[in-house]
Coordinates of C-alpha atoms in Angstrom, one line a residue:
Chain V
X1 CA 0.0 0.0 0.0
X2 CA 1.7 3.2 -1.1
X3 CA -0.9 5.7 0.0
X4 CA -3.0 5.4 3.1
X5 CA -5.4 8.1 4.1
X6 CA -7.2 7.6 7.4
X7 CA -9.9 9.8 8.9
X8 CA -8.4 12.9 7.3
X9 CA -10.2 16.1 8.2
X10 CA -9.6 19.8 7.7
X11 CA -11.6 22.9 8.6
X12 CA -11.1 26.4 7.4
X13 CA -12.9 28.5 10.0
X14 CA -16.5 27.2 10.2
X15 CA -16.3 25.4 6.9
X16 CA -15.4 21.7 6.9
X17 CA -13.3 21.4 3.8
X18 CA -12.5 17.7 4.2
X19 CA -14.3 15.4 6.6
X20 CA -13.1 11.9 7.6
X21 CA -11.6 10.9 4.3
X22 CA -10.3 7.3 4.0
X23 CA -8.4 6.2 0.9
X24 CA -6.0 3.5 0.0
X25 CA -4.0 3.3 -3.2
X26 CA -1.8 0.4 -4.2
X27 CA 1.3 0.2 -6.4
X28 CA 0.5 0.1 -10.1
X29 CA -3.0 1.4 -9.6
X30 CA -4.5 4.5 -11.3
X31 CA -6.9 6.1 -8.9
X32 CA -9.3 8.7 -10.0
X33 CA -10.2 11.5 -7.6
X34 CA -13.4 13.2 -8.7
X35 CA -15.7 15.9 -7.4
X36 CA -17.2 19.2 -8.4
X37 CA -15.4 22.5 -7.7
X38 CA -15.1 23.1 -4.0
X39 CA -15.6 19.5 -3.1
X40 CA -12.4 19.3 -1.1
X41 CA -10.2 17.4 -3.6
X42 CA -7.4 19.9 -3.7
X43 CA -7.4 20.4 0.0
X44 CA -7.1 16.6 0.5
X45 CA -4.3 16.4 -2.1
X46 CA -2.5 19.3 -0.4
X47 CA -2.6 17.4 2.9
X48 CA -1.2 14.4 1.1
X49 CA 1.6 16.6 -0.3
X50 CA 2.4 18.0 3.2
X51 CA 1.3 21.5 2.3
X52 CA -1.6 21.6 4.8
X53 CA -1.6 20.3 8.3
X54 CA -4.6 18.0 8.9
X55 CA -6.9 18.9 11.9
X56 CA -7.2 15.2 12.5
X57 CA -6.4 11.9 10.8
X58 CA -3.4 11.2 8.7
X59 CA -2.1 10.7 5.2
X60 CA 0.9 8.3 4.9
X61 CA 3.0 7.7 1.8
X62 CA 5.4 4.8 1.8
X63 CA 4.6 4.4 5.5
X64 CA 5.6 8.0 6.4
X65 CA 3.3 10.6 7.7
X66 CA 3.0 13.3 5.1
X67 CA 3.0 16.2 7.6
X68 CA 5.2 15.0 10.5
X69 CA 7.6 13.1 8.4
X70 CA 7.3 15.2 5.3
X71 CA 10.9 14.9 4.0
X72 CA 10.8 11.0 4.1
X73 CA 7.3 10.8 2.7
X74 CA 8.1 13.3 -0.1
X75 CA 10.9 11.0 -1.3
X76 CA 8.1 8.6 -2.4
X77 CA 6.0 10.9 -4.4
X78 CA 6.0 13.4 -7.3
X79 CA 3.2 15.9 -7.9
X80 CA 1.7 18.2 -10.4
X81 CA -0.4 20.8 -8.8
X82 CA -3.3 22.6 -10.2
X83 CA -2.0 25.2 -12.7
X84 CA 1.6 24.4 -13.5
X85 CA 3.7 26.8 -11.4
X86 CA 7.4 26.9 -12.4
X87 CA 10.2 29.4 -12.1
X88 CA 9.5 31.6 -15.1
X89 CA 13.0 33.3 -15.5
X90 CA 14.7 29.9 -15.5
X91 CA 14.9 27.6 -18.5
X92 CA 13.2 24.2 -18.6
X93 CA 16.5 22.5 -17.9
X94 CA 17.3 24.8 -15.0
X95 CA 13.8 24.3 -13.5
X96 CA 14.3 20.6 -13.6
X97 CA 17.7 20.9 -12.1
X98 CA 16.3 22.9 -9.2
X99 CA 14.0 20.0 -8.2
X100 CA 16.7 17.4 -9.0
X101 CA 19.1 19.0 -6.6
X102 CA 16.5 18.6 -3.8
X103 CA 16.1 14.9 -4.5
X104 CA 19.8 14.3 -5.0
X105 CA 21.2 11.5 -7.2
X106 CA 19.2 12.4 -10.4
X107 CA 21.7 12.5 -13.2
X108 CA 21.7 15.1 -16.0
X109 CA 21.1 12.3 -18.5
X110 CA 18.0 11.3 -16.6
X111 CA 16.8 14.9 -16.6
X112 CA 17.4 15.2 -20.4
X113 CA 15.6 11.9 -20.9
X114 CA 12.6 13.2 -19.0
X115 CA 12.5 16.4 -21.0
X116 CA 12.5 14.3 -24.1
X117 CA 9.8 11.9 -22.8
X118 CA 7.4 14.8 -22.2
X119 CA 8.1 16.3 -25.7
X120 CA 10.3 19.3 -24.7
X121 CA 13.4 18.3 -26.6
X122 CA 14.8 21.3 -28.5
X123 CA 13.2 23.7 -26.0
X124 CA 15.2 22.8 -22.9
X125 CA 17.3 25.9 -22.9
X126 CA 14.5 28.4 -23.4
X127 CA 13.1 30.4 -20.4
X128 CA 9.8 29.0 -19.1
X129 CA 8.3 32.5 -19.2
X130 CA 7.9 32.0 -23.0
X131 CA 6.2 28.6 -22.7
X132 CA 2.6 27.9 -23.5
X133 CA 0.4 26.5 -20.8
X134 CA 0.7 23.1 -22.4
X135 CA 4.5 23.2 -22.4
X136 CA 4.5 24.3 -18.8
X137 CA 2.2 21.4 -18.0
X138 CA 4.6 19.0 -19.7
X139 CA 7.5 20.4 -17.8
X140 CA 5.5 20.1 -14.5
X141 CA 5.0 16.4 -15.3
X142 CA 8.7 15.9 -16.0
X143 CA 9.6 17.4 -12.6
X144 CA 7.0 15.1 -10.9
X145 CA 8.7 12.1 -12.5
X146 CA 12.2 13.0 -11.2
X147 CA 13.7 10.3 -9.1
X148 CA 11.1 7.7 -10.2
X149 CA 8.6 8.2 -7.4
X150 CA 6.4 5.3 -6.3
X151 CA 3.3 7.6 -6.2
X152 CA 2.4 10.3 -8.7
X153 CA -0.2 12.8 -7.6
X154 CA -1.7 14.8 -10.5
X155 CA -4.2 17.6 -10.0
X156 CA -5.8 18.4 -13.4
X157 CA -2.7 17.3 -15.3
X158 CA -4.3 17.8 -18.8
X159 CA -5.0 21.5 -18.2
X160 CA -3.8 23.4 -21.3
X161 CA -2.7 20.3 -23.2
X162 CA -3.8 19.9 -26.8
X163 CA -5.5 16.6 -27.9
X164 CA -2.2 15.1 -28.9
X165 CA -0.6 16.1 -25.6
X166 CA -3.5 14.6 -23.7
X167 CA -3.1 11.3 -25.6
X168 CA 0.7 11.3 -25.0
X169 CA 0.2 11.9 -21.3
X170 CA -2.5 9.2 -21.1
X171 CA -0.1 6.7 -22.7
X172 CA 2.7 7.8 -20.5
X173 CA 0.6 7.3 -17.3
X174 CA -0.5 3.8 -18.5
X175 CA 3.1 2.9 -19.1
X176 CA 4.2 4.2 -15.8
X177 CA 1.5 2.2 -13.9
X178 CA 1.9 -0.9 -15.9
X179 CA 5.7 -1.2 -16.4
X180 CA 7.1 0.6 -13.4
X181 CA 4.3 -0.2 -11.0
X182 CA 3.8 3.5 -10.2
X183 CA 0.7 4.3 -8.3
X184 CA -1.1 7.3 -9.8
X185 CA -3.7 9.5 -8.1
X186 CA -5.4 11.6 -10.8
X187 CA -7.7 14.5 -9.9
X188 CA -9.6 15.7 -12.9
X189 CA -12.8 17.3 -14.1
X190 CA -12.6 15.4 -17.4
X191 CA -14.7 12.3 -16.7
X192 CA -13.8 10.7 -20.0
X193 CA -10.2 10.9 -19.1
X194 CA -10.8 9.3 -15.7
X195 CA -13.1 6.7 -17.3
X196 CA -10.4 5.8 -19.8
X197 CA -7.5 5.6 -17.4
X198 CA -8.5 4.8 -13.9
X199 CA -8.9 1.4 -12.2
X200 CA -10.6 2.8 -9.2
X201 CA -12.3 6.1 -8.3
X202 CA -13.5 8.1 -5.4
X203 CA -16.1 10.8 -5.7
X204 CA -16.1 13.7 -3.2
X205 CA -18.7 16.3 -2.6
X206 CA -19.0 18.8 0.2
X207 CA -15.7 17.5 1.8
X208 CA -16.9 13.9 2.1
X209 CA -16.0 10.9 0.0
X210 CA -19.4 9.8 -1.1
X211 CA -18.3 6.6 -2.9
X212 CA -15.2 4.8 -3.9
X213 CA -14.4 1.5 -5.6
X214 CA -13.7 -0.1 -8.9
X215 CA -14.8 2.1 -11.8
X216 CA -16.7 -0.8 -13.4
X217 CA -18.4 -1.9 -10.2
X218 CA -19.5 1.5 -9.3
X219 CA -20.8 2.5 -12.7
X220 CA -22.4 -0.8 -13.5
X221 CA -23.8 -1.6 -10.1
X222 CA -23.3 -5.2 -8.8
X223 CA -23.5 -7.1 -12.1
X224 CA -22.3 -7.3 -15.7
X225 CA -24.5 -6.5 -18.7
X226 CA -23.9 -7.6 -22.3
X227 CA -25.6 -7.0 -25.6
X228 CA -25.7 -10.0 -27.9
X229 CA -26.5 -9.7 -31.6
X230 CA -26.9 -13.3 -32.8
X231 CA -28.0 -14.7 -36.2
X232 CA -30.5 -17.1 -34.5
X233 CA -31.5 -15.4 -31.3
X234 CA -34.1 -18.0 -30.4
X235 CA -31.5 -20.8 -30.4
X236 CA -29.0 -18.7 -28.7
X237 CA -31.5 -18.0 -26.0
X238 CA -32.2 -21.7 -25.4
X239 CA -28.4 -22.5 -25.3
X240 CA -27.5 -19.7 -22.9
X241 CA -30.4 -20.0 -20.4
X242 CA -28.9 -23.1 -19.0
X243 CA -25.8 -21.2 -17.8
X244 CA -26.1 -20.8 -14.0
X245 CA -26.5 -17.2 -12.9
X246 CA -27.1 -15.9 -16.3
X247 CA -30.3 -14.1 -17.0
X248 CA -31.3 -13.7 -20.7
X249 CA -33.7 -11.0 -21.6
X250 CA -35.2 -10.2 -25.0
X251 CA -33.9 -7.0 -26.4
X252 CA -35.8 -4.2 -28.0
X253 CA -34.9 -5.5 -31.5
X254 CA -35.5 -9.1 -32.7
X255 CA -31.8 -10.0 -33.2
X256 CA -30.7 -8.6 -29.9
X257 CA -30.5 -10.3 -26.5
X258 CA -29.6 -8.7 -23.2
X259 CA -27.5 -10.8 -20.9
X260 CA -27.1 -10.1 -17.1
X261 CA -24.8 -11.9 -14.8
X262 CA -22.9 -11.4 -11.6
X263 CA -19.6 -12.3 -13.3
X264 CA -17.9 -11.8 -16.7
X265 CA -19.4 -14.5 -18.9
X266 CA -18.3 -13.1 -22.3
X267 CA -15.8 -15.9 -23.0
X268 CA -18.2 -18.7 -21.9
X269 CA -21.1 -17.3 -24.0
X270 CA -18.9 -17.0 -27.1
X271 CA -17.5 -20.5 -26.7
X272 CA -21.0 -22.1 -26.3
X273 CA -22.5 -20.3 -29.3
X274 CA -19.5 -21.0 -31.6
X275 CA -19.5 -24.7 -30.5
X276 CA -23.2 -25.0 -31.5
X277 CA -22.7 -23.1 -34.7
X278 CA -24.8 -20.1 -33.8
X279 CA -23.4 -17.1 -35.6
X280 CA -22.5 -14.1 -33.4
X281 CA -22.6 -10.7 -35.0
X282 CA -21.6 -8.9 -31.9
X283 CA -21.1 -9.4 -28.2
X284 CA -20.6 -6.2 -26.4
X285 CA -20.3 -5.3 -22.7
X286 CA -22.6 -2.5 -21.8
X287 CA -21.0 -0.1 -19.3
X288 CA -22.9 2.4 -17.3
X289 CA -22.2 6.1 -17.8
X290 CA -19.7 7.7 -15.4
X291 CA -21.2 11.1 -16.2
X292 CA -24.7 10.0 -15.0
X293 CA -23.2 8.2 -12.0
X294 CA -21.1 11.2 -11.1
X295 CA -24.2 13.5 -11.3
X296 CA -26.3 11.1 -9.2
X297 CA -23.6 10.8 -6.5
X298 CA -22.9 14.5 -6.2
X299 CA -26.6 15.4 -6.3
X300 CA -27.2 12.9 -3.5
X301 CA -24.4 14.6 -1.6
X302 CA -25.9 18.0 -2.1
X303 CA -29.3 16.7 -0.9
X304 CA -27.7 15.2 2.2
X305 CA -26.0 18.4 3.1
X306 CA -29.2 20.4 2.5
X307 CA -31.2 17.9 4.7
X308 CA -28.6 18.1 7.5
X309 CA -28.7 21.9 7.3
X310 CA -32.4 22.0 7.6
Chain J
X1 CA 20.4 19.2 1.5
X2 CA 21.0 22.8 2.8
X3 CA 23.7 23.3 0.2
X4 CA 21.3 22.3 -2.6
X5 CA 18.7 24.7 -1.3
X6 CA 21.2 27.6 -1.0
X7 CA 22.4 26.8 -4.6
X8 CA 18.8 26.8 -5.8
X9 CA 18.0 30.1 -4.1
X10 CA 21.2 31.8 -5.4
X11 CA 20.2 30.7 -8.9
X12 CA 16.7 32.0 -8.5
X13 CA 17.7 35.3 -6.9
X14 CA 20.4 36.1 -9.4
X15 CA 18.2 35.2 -12.4
X16 CA 15.2 37.1 -11.1
X17 CA 16.8 40.2 -9.7
X18 CA 20.3 40.5 -11.2
X19 CA 19.3 43.8 -12.9
X20 CA 18.1 45.4 -9.7
X21 CA 21.1 44.2 -7.8
X22 CA 23.5 45.5 -10.4
X23 CA 21.7 48.8 -10.8
X24 CA 21.6 49.5 -7.0
X25 CA 25.2 48.4 -6.6
X26 CA 26.3 50.6 -9.5
X27 CA 24.4 53.5 -8.1
X28 CA 26.0 53.1 -4.6
X29 CA 29.4 52.8 -6.2
X30 CA 28.7 55.8 -8.4
X31 CA 27.5 57.9 -5.5
X32 CA 30.5 56.9 -3.4
X33 CA 32.9 57.8 -6.2
X34 CA 31.3 61.2 -6.9
X35 CA 31.5 62.2 -3.2
X36 CA 35.0 60.7 -2.9
X37 CA 36.4 62.4 -5.9
X38 CA 34.7 65.7 -5.1
X39 CA 36.5 65.7 -1.7
X40 CA 40.2 66.5 -2.4
X41 CA 42.7 64.4 -0.6
X42 CA 45.1 66.7 1.3
X43 CA 48.7 66.1 0.1
X44 CA 49.7 66.3 3.8
X45 CA 47.0 65.8 6.4
X46 CA 49.2 67.4 9.0
X47 CA 49.5 70.7 7.0
X48 CA 45.7 70.7 6.6
X49 CA 45.2 70.1 10.3
X50 CA 47.6 72.9 11.2
X51 CA 45.6 75.2 8.8
X52 CA 42.4 74.2 10.6
X53 CA 44.0 75.0 14.0
X54 CA 45.1 78.4 12.7
X55 CA 41.6 79.1 11.4
X56 CA 40.1 78.1 14.8
X57 CA 42.5 80.3 16.7
X58 CA 41.7 83.2 14.4
X59 CA 38.0 82.7 14.8
X60 CA 38.4 82.5 18.6
X61 CA 40.4 85.8 18.6
X62 CA 37.8 87.5 16.5
X63 CA 35.0 86.5 18.8
X64 CA 36.9 87.4 22.0
X65 CA 37.9 90.8 20.6
X66 CA 34.4 91.7 19.4
X67 CA 33.6 94.9 21.4
X68 CA 29.9 94.3 22.2
X69 CA 26.8 92.3 21.3
X70 CA 27.9 88.9 22.7
X71 CA 27.3 88.1 26.3
X72 CA 30.4 87.3 28.3
X73 CA 29.2 83.8 29.2
X74 CA 28.6 82.9 25.6
X75 CA 32.1 84.2 24.7
X76 CA 33.6 82.0 27.4
X77 CA 31.8 78.8 26.4
X78 CA 32.6 79.4 22.7
X79 CA 36.2 79.9 23.6
X80 CA 36.2 76.7 25.6
X81 CA 34.7 74.7 22.8
X82 CA 37.2 76.0 20.3
X83 CA 40.0 75.3 22.7
X84 CA 38.8 71.7 23.0
X85 CA 38.7 71.4 19.2
X86 CA 42.2 72.9 18.9
X87 CA 43.5 70.5 21.5
X88 CA 41.9 67.5 19.6
X89 CA 43.5 68.6 16.3
X90 CA 46.9 69.2 18.0
X91 CA 46.7 65.7 19.7
X92 CA 46.4 64.1 16.3
X93 CA 49.4 66.0 15.0
X94 CA 51.5 65.3 18.1
X95 CA 50.7 61.6 18.0
X96 CA 50.9 61.2 14.2
X97 CA 47.3 59.9 13.9
X98 CA 45.6 60.6 10.6
X99 CA 41.8 60.7 10.4
X100 CA 40.1 57.4 9.6
X101 CA 39.2 58.4 6.1
X102 CA 42.7 59.6 5.1
X103 CA 43.9 56.2 3.6
X104 CA 42.1 54.7 0.5
X105 CA 40.6 51.8 2.5
X106 CA 39.2 54.1 5.1
X107 CA 37.9 56.5 2.5
X108 CA 36.2 53.7 0.5
X109 CA 34.5 52.4 3.6
X110 CA 33.5 55.8 4.8
X111 CA 32.2 56.8 1.4
X112 CA 30.0 53.6 1.1
X113 CA 28.8 53.5 4.7
X114 CA 27.9 57.2 4.8
X115 CA 26.3 57.5 1.4
X116 CA 25.1 54.3 -0.1
X117 CA 24.7 51.8 2.7
X118 CA 21.1 52.8 3.3
X119 CA 20.2 51.8 -0.3
X120 CA 21.9 48.5 0.2
X121 CA 20.0 47.9 3.4
X122 CA 16.7 48.7 1.6
X123 CA 17.7 46.5 -1.4
X124 CA 18.3 43.4 0.8
X125 CA 15.2 44.2 2.9
X126 CA 13.3 44.2 -0.4
X127 CA 14.8 41.0 -1.7
X128 CA 14.1 39.2 1.6
X129 CA 10.5 40.5 1.8
X130 CA 9.6 39.2 -1.7
X131 CA 11.5 35.9 -1.3
X132 CA 8.6 33.9 0.2
X133 CA 5.7 36.1 -0.7
X134 CA 6.6 36.2 -4.4
X135 CA 6.9 32.4 -4.6
X136 CA 3.5 32.1 -2.9
X137 CA 2.0 34.6 -5.4
X138 CA 3.5 32.7 -8.3
X139 CA 2.4 29.4 -6.8
X140 CA 5.9 27.9 -6.9
X141 CA 6.0 27.7 -3.1
X142 CA 3.6 24.8 -3.0
X143 CA 5.6 22.8 -5.5
X144 CA 8.9 23.6 -3.7
X145 CA 7.4 22.6 -0.3
X146 CA 6.0 19.3 -1.8
X147 CA 9.6 18.2 -2.5
X148 CA 11.7 16.3 0.1
X149 CA 13.0 19.4 1.9
X150 CA 12.0 20.7 5.3
X151 CA 10.5 24.2 5.6
X152 CA 13.3 25.1 8.0
X153 CA 15.9 24.2 5.3
X154 CA 14.0 26.3 2.7
X155 CA 14.0 29.3 4.9
X156 CA 17.6 29.0 6.1
X157 CA 18.6 28.4 2.5
X158 CA 16.9 31.6 1.4
X159 CA 18.5 33.6 4.2
X160 CA 22.0 32.1 3.5
X161 CA 21.6 32.9 -0.3
X162 CA 20.6 36.5 0.5
X163 CA 23.6 36.9 2.9
X164 CA 26.0 35.5 0.3
X165 CA 24.8 38.0 -2.3
X166 CA 24.8 40.8 0.3
X167 CA 28.5 40.0 1.2
X168 CA 29.4 40.0 -2.5
X169 CA 27.6 43.3 -3.1
X170 CA 29.2 45.0 -0.2
X171 CA 32.7 44.0 -1.2
X172 CA 31.9 44.8 -4.8
X173 CA 30.7 48.3 -3.8
X174 CA 33.7 49.0 -1.6
X175 CA 36.4 47.6 -3.9
X176 CA 36.0 50.0 -6.8
X177 CA 36.0 53.1 -4.5
X178 CA 39.1 51.8 -2.8
X179 CA 40.8 51.2 -6.1
X180 CA 39.9 54.5 -7.6
X181 CA 40.8 56.4 -4.4
X182 CA 44.2 54.6 -4.5
X183 CA 44.8 55.5 -8.2
X184 CA 43.6 59.1 -7.7
X185 CA 45.5 59.9 -4.6
X186 CA 48.3 57.3 -4.6
X187 CA 49.7 56.0 -1.3
X188 CA 48.0 52.7 -1.2
X189 CA 47.1 51.9 2.3
X190 CA 49.3 49.4 4.0
X191 CA 47.0 47.0 5.8
X192 CA 49.0 47.5 9.0
X193 CA 48.5 51.3 9.0
X194 CA 46.6 52.4 12.0
X195 CA 43.2 54.1 11.6
X196 CA 41.7 56.2 14.4
X197 CA 38.1 56.0 15.6
X198 CA 36.5 57.6 18.6
X199 CA 35.1 55.5 21.5
X200 CA 32.6 58.2 22.4
X201 CA 32.3 61.0 19.9
X202 CA 30.7 63.3 22.5
X203 CA 34.0 63.4 24.4
X204 CA 36.1 64.4 21.4
X205 CA 39.6 63.5 20.5
X206 CA 41.3 62.9 23.8
X207 CA 43.7 60.3 25.1
X208 CA 41.7 57.4 26.4
X209 CA 38.8 58.1 24.0
X210 CA 40.5 57.0 20.8
X211 CA 41.1 53.6 19.3
X212 CA 43.9 53.0 16.8
X213 CA 42.8 50.1 14.6
X214 CA 45.1 48.4 12.0
X215 CA 43.5 49.0 8.6
X216 CA 42.6 45.3 8.1
X217 CA 40.8 45.4 11.5
X218 CA 39.0 48.5 10.6
X219 CA 37.9 47.0 7.3
X220 CA 36.8 43.8 9.0
X221 CA 34.8 45.6 11.7
X222 CA 33.1 47.7 9.0
X223 CA 32.2 44.6 7.0
X224 CA 31.0 42.6 10.1
X225 CA 28.8 45.5 11.3
X226 CA 27.5 46.1 7.8
X227 CA 26.6 42.4 7.3
X228 CA 25.0 42.2 10.7
X229 CA 22.8 45.2 9.8
X230 CA 22.0 43.6 6.4
X231 CA 21.2 40.3 8.1
X232 CA 18.8 42.1 10.4
X233 CA 17.1 43.7 7.5
X234 CA 16.8 40.3 5.7
X235 CA 15.5 38.5 8.8
X236 CA 12.9 41.2 9.2
X237 CA 12.0 41.0 5.5
X238 CA 11.7 37.2 5.7
X239 CA 9.4 37.3 8.7
X240 CA 7.2 39.9 7.0
X241 CA 7.3 37.9 3.8
X242 CA 5.9 34.8 5.5
X243 CA 3.2 36.6 7.4
X244 CA 2.0 38.9 4.6
X245 CA -0.5 38.0 1.9
X246 CA 1.3 39.4 -1.1
X247 CA 4.8 40.5 -2.2
X248 CA 3.7 44.2 -2.5
X249 CA 2.6 44.3 1.1
X250 CA 5.6 42.5 2.3
X251 CA 8.0 44.8 0.5
X252 CA 6.1 47.9 1.6
X253 CA 6.0 46.9 5.2
X254 CA 9.7 46.0 5.3
X255 CA 11.0 49.1 3.6
X256 CA 8.6 51.2 5.7
X257 CA 10.1 49.8 8.9
X258 CA 13.7 50.3 7.6
X259 CA 12.9 53.8 6.5
X260 CA 10.9 55.0 9.6
X261 CA 12.6 53.3 12.6
X262 CA 16.1 54.8 12.5
X263 CA 14.9 58.5 12.3
X264 CA 12.3 57.5 14.9
X265 CA 15.1 56.3 17.2
X266 CA 16.8 59.8 16.9
X267 CA 13.5 61.5 17.7
X268 CA 12.9 59.3 20.7
X269 CA 16.5 59.7 21.9
X270 CA 16.0 63.5 22.0
X271 CA 12.4 63.6 23.2
X272 CA 12.8 60.9 26.0
X273 CA 16.4 61.9 26.9
X274 CA 18.1 58.8 25.6
X275 CA 15.9 56.1 27.3
X276 CA 17.6 52.9 28.2
X277 CA 15.3 50.6 26.3
X278 CA 16.3 52.3 23.0
X279 CA 19.8 50.8 23.4
X280 CA 18.3 47.3 23.1
X281 CA 16.3 48.0 20.0
X282 CA 17.9 47.5 16.6
X283 CA 16.8 50.9 15.2
X284 CA 19.9 53.0 16.3
X285 CA 22.4 50.5 15.0
X286 CA 21.4 50.2 11.3
X287 CA 24.3 52.3 9.9
X288 CA 27.8 51.1 10.9
X289 CA 29.3 54.5 10.0
X290 CA 27.9 55.6 13.4
X291 CA 30.3 53.2 15.3
X292 CA 33.3 53.9 13.1
X293 CA 33.4 57.6 13.3
X294 CA 36.5 59.8 13.9
X295 CA 34.5 63.0 13.9
X296 CA 33.7 64.4 17.3
X297 CA 30.0 64.7 18.2
X298 CA 28.9 62.5 15.3
X299 CA 27.5 58.9 15.8
X300 CA 27.6 56.4 18.5
X301 CA 31.3 55.6 18.7
X302 CA 33.5 52.6 18.7
X303 CA 32.7 51.7 22.3
X304 CA 29.1 50.9 21.1
X305 CA 30.3 48.5 18.4
X306 CA 30.1 45.4 20.6
X307 CA 26.6 46.3 21.9
X308 CA 25.6 47.2 18.3
X309 CA 26.7 43.9 16.9
X310 CA 25.1 41.9 19.8
X311 CA 21.8 43.7 19.5
X312 CA 21.7 43.4 15.7
X313 CA 22.5 39.7 15.9
X314 CA 20.0 39.0 18.7
X315 CA 17.2 40.7 16.8
X316 CA 18.1 39.0 13.6
X317 CA 18.1 35.6 15.3
X318 CA 14.8 36.4 17.0
X319 CA 13.2 37.4 13.6
X320 CA 14.6 34.2 12.0
X321 CA 13.4 31.9 14.7
X322 CA 10.0 33.6 14.5
X323 CA 10.0 33.2 10.7
X324 CA 11.0 29.5 10.9
X325 CA 8.3 28.9 13.6
X326 CA 5.5 30.6 11.6
X327 CA 6.6 29.1 8.3
X328 CA 6.8 25.5 9.7
X329 CA 3.2 25.7 10.9
X330 CA 1.7 27.7 8.1
X331 CA -0.8 26.0 5.7
X332 CA 0.0 26.7 2.1
X333 CA -3.4 26.8 0.5
X334 CA -2.6 28.9 -2.6

C-alpha cells in the first residue's frame, strides 16, 4: 500500500473542507479522484503533499506521515499541482535541475531523458516565461517524475494540453503504472479521461468521499450487462439459459438479447455459441455512464448536506 | 540538503533580480565615487590640520575681541569649545594619527557606509521581503514545499543565499571606491596602517577616547557590522514575507520599517532623553558608520560596536526563529 489516508479532516474557520476521508492506493493502480469544484479534492491532495496540516487523521505515503515526516514521505511521491507553477525566469532544464538538486542522485542524462519523454526536446534551454500552458504542464509532469517516485499525484494534469498532448500523457501514465508499478492519483474534471485511465475512483462532494471503488463496479452496479447480436436469437437464448447465474432478456430488437450476470461470462457465451454453430454478429459489454453516475452521487451529496442543514 | 537549497536560491535570486542588484550596486558605487572624488585628498594631512588649527585660533580671537553684542558667558563657552577642538587637532598631529578616512581603504568604507549603505539595506530588505511572498503569489512555493525538503531548510537556505549575495555586493561596492581612491591619490594603504576611531564622539579627541585600529581590522569591523545590519534587514524581511498575503505588502512593510525606525530612534532619543530601552532596539544601529566615526559629536562611537553587533544579531536571530516557527506551521493553500 503506497498511499493510506485515514480519517483525514480539515476545517477552514467554520467550513469543513475535508471530513473523515479514507483512501488507499496500491502500487501500479491508477486512482481517479473526482468531485465538483469546491468538493475538497485539492485540500485533500494538499494534505497528502504535506502543504496543509490536517486537523485530525493522517495521510501516509510509503509508510511515512505526510505532515510530521514530510521529508521522508516526499521522497516517495512526485506531484503536479493545479495550474503548472514553475520558475519563469529559468529555462526548462534549470527548472528541472532545481528540483533534481533537492532529490539528489538524479543524473543530467535522466533529466534530459525526462524532458525528451514529455516532448520538450529542443526547447530545454528556453526560459519558461515564453512557454505555452501546455508546455509548462509537460515540464511540470517531468519534474514530478524526477527520481522515479512510487506515487504520482496529478491535480488536473491535462489543463492546457492539446489533444495530442492529452493522448501522449495518457499513454505515459498507463506505461508508468503498468511497467514501473507506479501508483497514480489523478484528480480531474474530465470524466472521459478518468473513465479511460482509472482502475478505481472516489467521488467527493462537500468535503466527504461519497463513494469509492472499482470504476466498473461503481458504474455498472453489482452485475455485468452484455448485448448479444446473434443470427439465430431463439436458439442462442435456449443455449444460454442453462448457464447458471445468467439471465437472458429479450432485447428491443429481434436479433438482440440482453444478458445479465454477476460475473464476466463473455468468453463462456462466445464458446458455447461457436460450439453450437450459432453465428455471433456482436457481443458487447454495456457499461454504465460515469457522467450519469457522477451526477447522481454529487446530487445525492448536495441533498444530504441540505437535509442536514435544515 | 541545505547546500542544494542555497544553490537553488542563489540561482533564482540572481536570475530574477540581477538587474536590480547590479543597478543599485552601481548607483551606490557611483554615489560613493562622486562624493569621494569631489573631496580632495590633502597632500599632507598634518598641514591641513595645522591650517584648521590656525583658522580656529583666528575665529576665537575674532570672537573674543568683538567689542559688544555677545554676552560674556557665551564668549567664554565658545572659547572653551574652540580650545577643545584645537586640543583635539593638536593631539592628532603630536601623536601622528591621521583621520580614519585619510587612507584609501578608510575613505572607501567611509564613502560607502555614509552615502550608499542605506540603499543596500533597503535592497536586501526588499529581496528578503519578496522571497517567500513572491513564490507564494506565483504558486511555486507549493511545488517547492512538496519536495523532500524541510521548511526550515528552505527558509535558512533563502537567508543564506541572500547573505552571500549581500556580502558580494558590499565587497563589490567598496572595492572600486578603494581602487579609484588609490589611483587618484596614490599612497595605497598598507594593511597595518593604523586608523583612528573615537570611543565616544561626544567626548572628542582625547587620550583614552581613541582607538587605533590596524586597517585590516577597521575593514573587518566595518564589514561585520554592515553584514549584521543587512542580516537584520533580511531576517525582518523574511518574517514579514511569511506573514503577509502578497509581495507588494511585504516589501512595503519591510521598507517602511527600515525607513521609519532609524529616524524615529533619533527623535525618541531626543524627546525621551536617551531612554535605556532604546539601546536594546535595533533601530539606532542600522548604519555602521555611526560606530566607526572619527568626527567628534557624530555617531555612537566605537565603544558601542560590541553592543551594536550583539543587539543586531540578537534581533536577527529572533526574527529568523519567529520566521521559521511561523513558516513551519503555516498552511499553504494557494
